[in-house]
PDB file of C-alpha atoms in Angstrom:
ATOM      1  CA  UNK A1214       0.000   0.000   0.000  1.00  0.00           C
ATOM      2  CA  UNK A1215       1.274   3.444  -0.812  1.00  0.00           C
ATOM      3  CA  UNK A1216       0.722   6.517   1.361  1.00  0.00           C
ATOM      4  CA  UNK A1217      -2.420   7.560  -0.532  1.00  0.00           C
ATOM      5  CA  UNK A1218      -4.003   4.136  -0.051  1.00  0.00           C
ATOM      6  CA  UNK A1219      -3.222   4.222   3.686  1.00  0.00           C
ATOM      7  CA  UNK A1220      -4.779   7.686   4.003  1.00  0.00           C
ATOM      8  CA  UNK A1221      -7.839   6.643   1.957  1.00  0.00           C
ATOM      9  CA  UNK A1222      -8.361   3.574   4.168  1.00  0.00           C
ATOM     10  CA  UNK A1223      -8.263   5.729   7.302  1.00  0.00           C
ATOM     11  CA  UNK A1224     -10.782   8.134   5.780  1.00  0.00           C
ATOM     12  CA  UNK A1225     -12.960   5.120   4.923  1.00  0.00           C
ATOM     13  CA  UNK A1226     -12.944   4.044   8.599  1.00  0.00           C
ATOM     14  CA  UNK A1227     -13.933   7.570   9.688  1.00  0.00           C
ATOM     15  CA  UNK A1228     -16.647   7.631   7.013  1.00  0.00           C
ATOM     16  CA  UNK A1229     -18.028   4.288   8.245  1.00  0.00           C
ATOM     17  CA  UNK A1230     -18.015   5.662  11.782  1.00  0.00           C
ATOM     18  CA  UNK A1231     -19.792   8.835  10.700  1.00  0.00           C
ATOM     19  CA  UNK A1232     -22.459   6.853   8.797  1.00  0.00           C
ATOM     20  CA  UNK A1233     -22.758   4.257  11.592  1.00  0.00           C
ATOM     21  CA  UNK A1234     -22.000   1.589   9.011  1.00  0.00           C
ATOM     22  CA  UNK A1235     -21.070  -1.402  11.186  1.00  0.00           C
ATOM     23  CA  UNK A1236     -20.612  -3.902   8.306  1.00  0.00           C
ATOM     24  CA  UNK A1237     -18.209  -1.545   6.503  1.00  0.00           C
ATOM     25  CA  UNK A1238     -16.316  -0.852   9.730  1.00  0.00           C
ATOM     26  CA  UNK A1239     -15.947  -4.605  10.312  1.00  0.00           C
ATOM     27  CA  UNK A1240     -14.386  -4.899   6.826  1.00  0.00           C
ATOM     28  CA  UNK A1241     -11.924  -2.061   7.483  1.00  0.00           C
ATOM     29  CA  UNK A1242     -10.913  -2.818  11.080  1.00  0.00           C
ATOM     30  CA  UNK A1243      -9.050  -5.972  12.092  1.00  0.00           C
ATOM     31  CA  UNK A1244     -10.842  -8.097  14.693  1.00  0.00           C
ATOM     32  CA  UNK A1245      -7.861  -7.810  17.057  1.00  0.00           C
ATOM     33  CA  UNK A1246      -7.428  -4.051  16.601  1.00  0.00           C
ATOM     34  CA  UNK A1247      -6.779  -1.808  19.573  1.00  0.00           C
ATOM     35  CA  UNK A1248      -8.270   1.593  20.381  1.00  0.00           C
ATOM     36  CA  UNK A1249      -7.211   4.057  23.036  1.00  0.00           C
ATOM     37  CA  UNK A1250      -7.751   7.692  23.810  1.00  0.00           C
ATOM     38  CA  UNK A1251      -4.842   9.409  25.540  1.00  0.00           C
ATOM     39  CA  UNK A1252      -6.700  10.038  28.792  1.00  0.00           C
ATOM     40  CA  UNK A1253      -6.764   8.669  32.299  1.00  0.00           C
ATOM     41  CA  UNK A1254      -8.812   5.441  32.335  1.00  0.00           C
ATOM     42  CA  UNK A1255     -12.413   6.135  33.254  1.00  0.00           C
ATOM     43  CA  UNK A1256     -12.125   9.914  32.878  1.00  0.00           C
ATOM     44  CA  UNK A1257     -14.330  10.058  29.765  1.00  0.00           C
ATOM     45  CA  UNK A1258     -17.835   8.856  30.601  1.00  0.00           C
ATOM     46  CA  UNK A1259     -19.227   6.332  28.140  1.00  0.00           C
ATOM     47  CA  UNK A1260     -15.900   5.688  26.382  1.00  0.00           C
ATOM     48  CA  UNK A1261     -14.702   2.172  25.638  1.00  0.00           C
ATOM     49  CA  UNK A1262     -12.920   0.233  28.359  1.00  0.00           C
ATOM     50  CA  UNK A1263      -9.435  -1.078  27.650  1.00  0.00           C
ATOM     51  CA  UNK A1264     -10.831  -4.633  27.706  1.00  0.00           C
ATOM     52  CA  UNK A1265     -13.520  -3.972  25.066  1.00  0.00           C
ATOM     53  CA  UNK A1266     -13.108  -5.767  21.749  1.00  0.00           C
ATOM     54  CA  UNK A1267     -12.877  -3.509  18.718  1.00  0.00           C
ATOM     55  CA  UNK A1268     -16.522  -3.671  17.612  1.00  0.00           C
ATOM     56  CA  UNK A1269     -17.760  -3.073  21.178  1.00  0.00           C
ATOM     57  CA  UNK A1270     -15.490  -0.021  21.324  1.00  0.00           C
ATOM     58  CA  UNK A1271     -16.750   1.106  17.901  1.00  0.00           C
ATOM     59  CA  UNK A1272     -20.368   0.684  19.047  1.00  0.00           C
ATOM     60  CA  UNK A1273     -19.808   2.673  22.249  1.00  0.00           C
ATOM     61  CA  UNK A1274     -18.162   5.550  20.371  1.00  0.00           C
ATOM     62  CA  UNK A1275     -20.816   5.664  17.639  1.00  0.00           C
ATOM     63  CA  UNK A1276     -23.662   5.664  20.166  1.00  0.00           C
ATOM     64  CA  UNK A1277     -21.984   8.281  22.371  1.00  0.00           C
ATOM     65  CA  UNK A1278     -20.724  10.831  19.841  1.00  0.00           C
ATOM     66  CA  UNK A1279     -22.301  11.644  16.494  1.00  0.00           C
ATOM     67  CA  UNK A1280     -19.875  12.978  13.880  1.00  0.00           C
ATOM     68  CA  UNK A1281     -21.854  15.561  11.911  1.00  0.00           C
ATOM     69  CA  UNK A1282     -18.987  16.885   9.786  1.00  0.00           C
ATOM     70  CA  UNK A1283     -15.297  16.023   9.483  1.00  0.00           C
ATOM     71  CA  UNK A1284     -12.553  18.294   8.124  1.00  0.00           C
ATOM     72  CA  UNK A1285      -9.189  16.639   7.493  1.00  0.00           C
ATOM     73  CA  UNK A1286      -6.535  19.197   8.398  1.00  0.00           C
ATOM     74  CA  UNK A1287      -3.197  17.431   8.051  1.00  0.00           C
ATOM     75  CA  UNK A1288      -1.567  14.034   7.855  1.00  0.00           C
ATOM     76  CA  UNK A1289       1.784  12.323   7.907  1.00  0.00           C
ATOM     77  CA  UNK A1290       2.016   8.830   6.436  1.00  0.00           C
ATOM     78  CA  UNK A1291       5.057   6.607   6.772  1.00  0.00           C
ATOM     79  CA  UNK A1292       4.667   3.018   5.639  1.00  0.00           C
ATOM     80  CA  UNK A1293       1.525   1.606   7.240  1.00  0.00           C
ATOM     81  CA  UNK A1294       1.464   4.188  10.044  1.00  0.00           C
ATOM     82  CA  UNK A1295      -0.161   7.599   9.891  1.00  0.00           C
ATOM     83  CA  UNK A1296      -0.963  10.643  11.966  1.00  0.00           C
ATOM     84  CA  UNK A1297      -4.227  12.282  10.938  1.00  0.00           C
ATOM     85  CA  UNK A1298      -5.349  15.628  12.343  1.00  0.00           C
ATOM     86  CA  UNK A1299      -9.026  16.438  11.925  1.00  0.00           C
ATOM     87  CA  UNK A1300     -11.697  18.820  13.143  1.00  0.00           C
ATOM     88  CA  UNK A1301     -15.045  17.221  13.896  1.00  0.00           C
ATOM     89  CA  UNK A1302     -18.386  18.923  14.396  1.00  0.00           C
ATOM     90  CA  UNK A1303     -19.804  16.486  16.934  1.00  0.00           C
ATOM     91  CA  UNK A1304     -22.941  16.039  19.021  1.00  0.00           C
ATOM     92  CA  UNK A1305     -23.377  14.060  22.240  1.00  0.00           C
ATOM     93  CA  UNK A1306     -26.534  14.043  24.335  1.00  0.00           C
ATOM     94  CA  UNK A1307     -27.957  16.681  22.000  1.00  0.00           C
ATOM     95  CA  UNK A1308     -25.135  19.133  22.728  1.00  0.00           C
ATOM     96  CA  UNK A1309     -22.751  20.191  19.952  1.00  0.00           C
ATOM     97  CA  UNK A1310     -19.001  20.501  20.348  1.00  0.00           C
ATOM     98  CA  UNK A1311     -16.044  20.993  18.014  1.00  0.00           C
ATOM     99  CA  UNK A1312     -13.386  18.333  18.491  1.00  0.00           C
ATOM    100  CA  UNK A1313      -9.812  18.644  17.340  1.00  0.00           C
ATOM    101  CA  UNK A1314      -8.533  15.065  17.109  1.00  0.00           C
ATOM    102  CA  UNK A1315      -5.078  13.758  16.334  1.00  0.00           C
ATOM    103  CA  UNK A1316      -5.142  10.049  15.566  1.00  0.00           C
ATOM    104  CA  UNK A1317      -2.099   7.814  15.376  1.00  0.00           C
ATOM    105  CA  UNK A1318      -3.100   4.907  13.139  1.00  0.00           C
ATOM    106  CA  UNK A1319      -1.476   1.647  12.118  1.00  0.00           C
ATOM    107  CA  UNK A1320      -2.740  -0.598   9.330  1.00  0.00           C
ATOM    108  CA  UNK A1321      -1.747  -4.165   8.502  1.00  0.00           C
ATOM    109  CA  UNK A1322      -0.494  -5.360   5.100  1.00  0.00           C
ATOM    110  CA  UNK A1323      -4.114  -5.981   4.007  1.00  0.00           C
ATOM    111  CA  UNK A1324      -5.098  -2.381   4.777  1.00  0.00           C
ATOM    112  CA  UNK A1325      -7.127  -3.125   7.907  1.00  0.00           C
ATOM    113  CA  UNK A1326      -6.763  -0.761  10.844  1.00  0.00           C
ATOM    114  CA  UNK A1327      -4.977  -2.555  13.682  1.00  0.00           C
ATOM    115  CA  UNK A1328      -4.313   0.330  16.058  1.00  0.00           C
ATOM    116  CA  UNK A1329      -5.662   3.799  16.780  1.00  0.00           C
ATOM    117  CA  UNK A1330      -4.652   6.108  19.596  1.00  0.00           C
ATOM    118  CA  UNK A1331      -6.479   9.444  19.665  1.00  0.00           C
ATOM    119  CA  UNK A1332      -5.275  12.648  21.266  1.00  0.00           C
ATOM    120  CA  UNK A1333      -7.542  15.579  22.092  1.00  0.00           C
ATOM    121  CA  UNK A1334      -8.305  18.040  24.867  1.00  0.00           C
ATOM    122  CA  UNK A1335      -9.716  15.348  27.148  1.00  0.00           C
ATOM    123  CA  UNK A1336     -10.640  17.779  29.921  1.00  0.00           C
ATOM    124  CA  UNK A1337     -12.821  19.783  27.519  1.00  0.00           C
ATOM    125  CA  UNK A1338     -14.279  16.564  26.131  1.00  0.00           C
ATOM    126  CA  UNK A1339     -15.108  15.287  29.617  1.00  0.00           C
ATOM    127  CA  UNK A1340     -16.795  18.575  30.521  1.00  0.00           C
ATOM    128  CA  UNK A1341     -18.816  18.474  27.299  1.00  0.00           C
ATOM    129  CA  UNK A1342     -19.915  14.868  27.822  1.00  0.00           C
ATOM    130  CA  UNK A1343     -20.802  15.427  31.476  1.00  0.00           C
ATOM    131  CA  UNK A1344     -22.661  18.707  30.881  1.00  0.00           C
ATOM    132  CA  UNK A1345     -24.518  17.255  27.907  1.00  0.00           C
ATOM    133  CA  UNK A1346     -25.578  14.175  29.867  1.00  0.00           C
ATOM    134  CA  UNK A1347     -26.668  16.342  32.780  1.00  0.00           C
ATOM    135  CA  UNK A1348     -28.643  18.684  30.499  1.00  0.00           C
ATOM    136  CA  UNK A1349     -30.348  15.699  28.860  1.00  0.00           C
ATOM    137  CA  UNK A1350     -31.159  14.152  32.217  1.00  0.00           C
ATOM    138  CA  UNK A1351     -32.127  17.511  33.756  1.00  0.00           C
ATOM    139  CA  UNK A1352     -29.926  16.946  36.764  1.00  0.00           C
ATOM    140  CA  UNK A1353     -27.455  19.385  38.323  1.00  0.00           C
ATOM    141  CA  UNK A1354     -23.764  18.981  37.505  1.00  0.00           C
ATOM    142  CA  UNK A1355     -21.528  17.594  40.232  1.00  0.00           C
ATOM    143  CA  UNK A1356     -19.878  20.452  42.077  1.00  0.00           C
ATOM    144  CA  UNK A1357     -16.914  18.588  43.602  1.00  0.00           C
ATOM    145  CA  UNK A1358     -14.345  19.546  40.968  1.00  0.00           C
ATOM    146  CA  UNK A1359     -15.444  23.133  40.360  1.00  0.00           C
ATOM    147  CA  UNK A1360     -12.962  25.694  41.612  1.00  0.00           C
ATOM    148  CA  UNK A1361     -14.531  28.800  43.117  1.00  0.00           C
ATOM    149  CA  UNK A1362     -12.492  31.948  42.656  1.00  0.00           C
ATOM    150  CA  UNK A1363     -13.270  34.831  44.979  1.00  0.00           C
ATOM    151  CA  UNK A1364     -13.436  38.253  43.424  1.00  0.00           C
ATOM    152  CA  UNK A1365     -12.410  41.373  45.355  1.00  0.00           C
TER     153      UNK A1365
END
């Protein structure tokens, strides 16, 4: 596979995710693939657990966050590995948010995704997911982690 084919395969995975096309995703993602987000385990509510198989992780992500629009901003491809930077207009729990995601991908010789680690502002993502879930459920946000700053 050349660099353009690697990039096109990654875009095909993102397209399948955006369209919630499980059969296409299963064709593009190896059954033993790994997924991780660079965040403390358990800090992103609803995200896949490290023990989830790839299609369970895919299902959790698709059900949690709807990709409305994806802009591909930059990429670096070397062999079967790639870094893809993208901006995503996303919705979770009815609340919109713009995500800036940097994914580090690895594909096998057949062009199936075998590894993805995503980097983003996980604190902002957590706040968005928690506030959106709270707004949907009409419950107050937890106050434990909110810093109160006194004004003179």
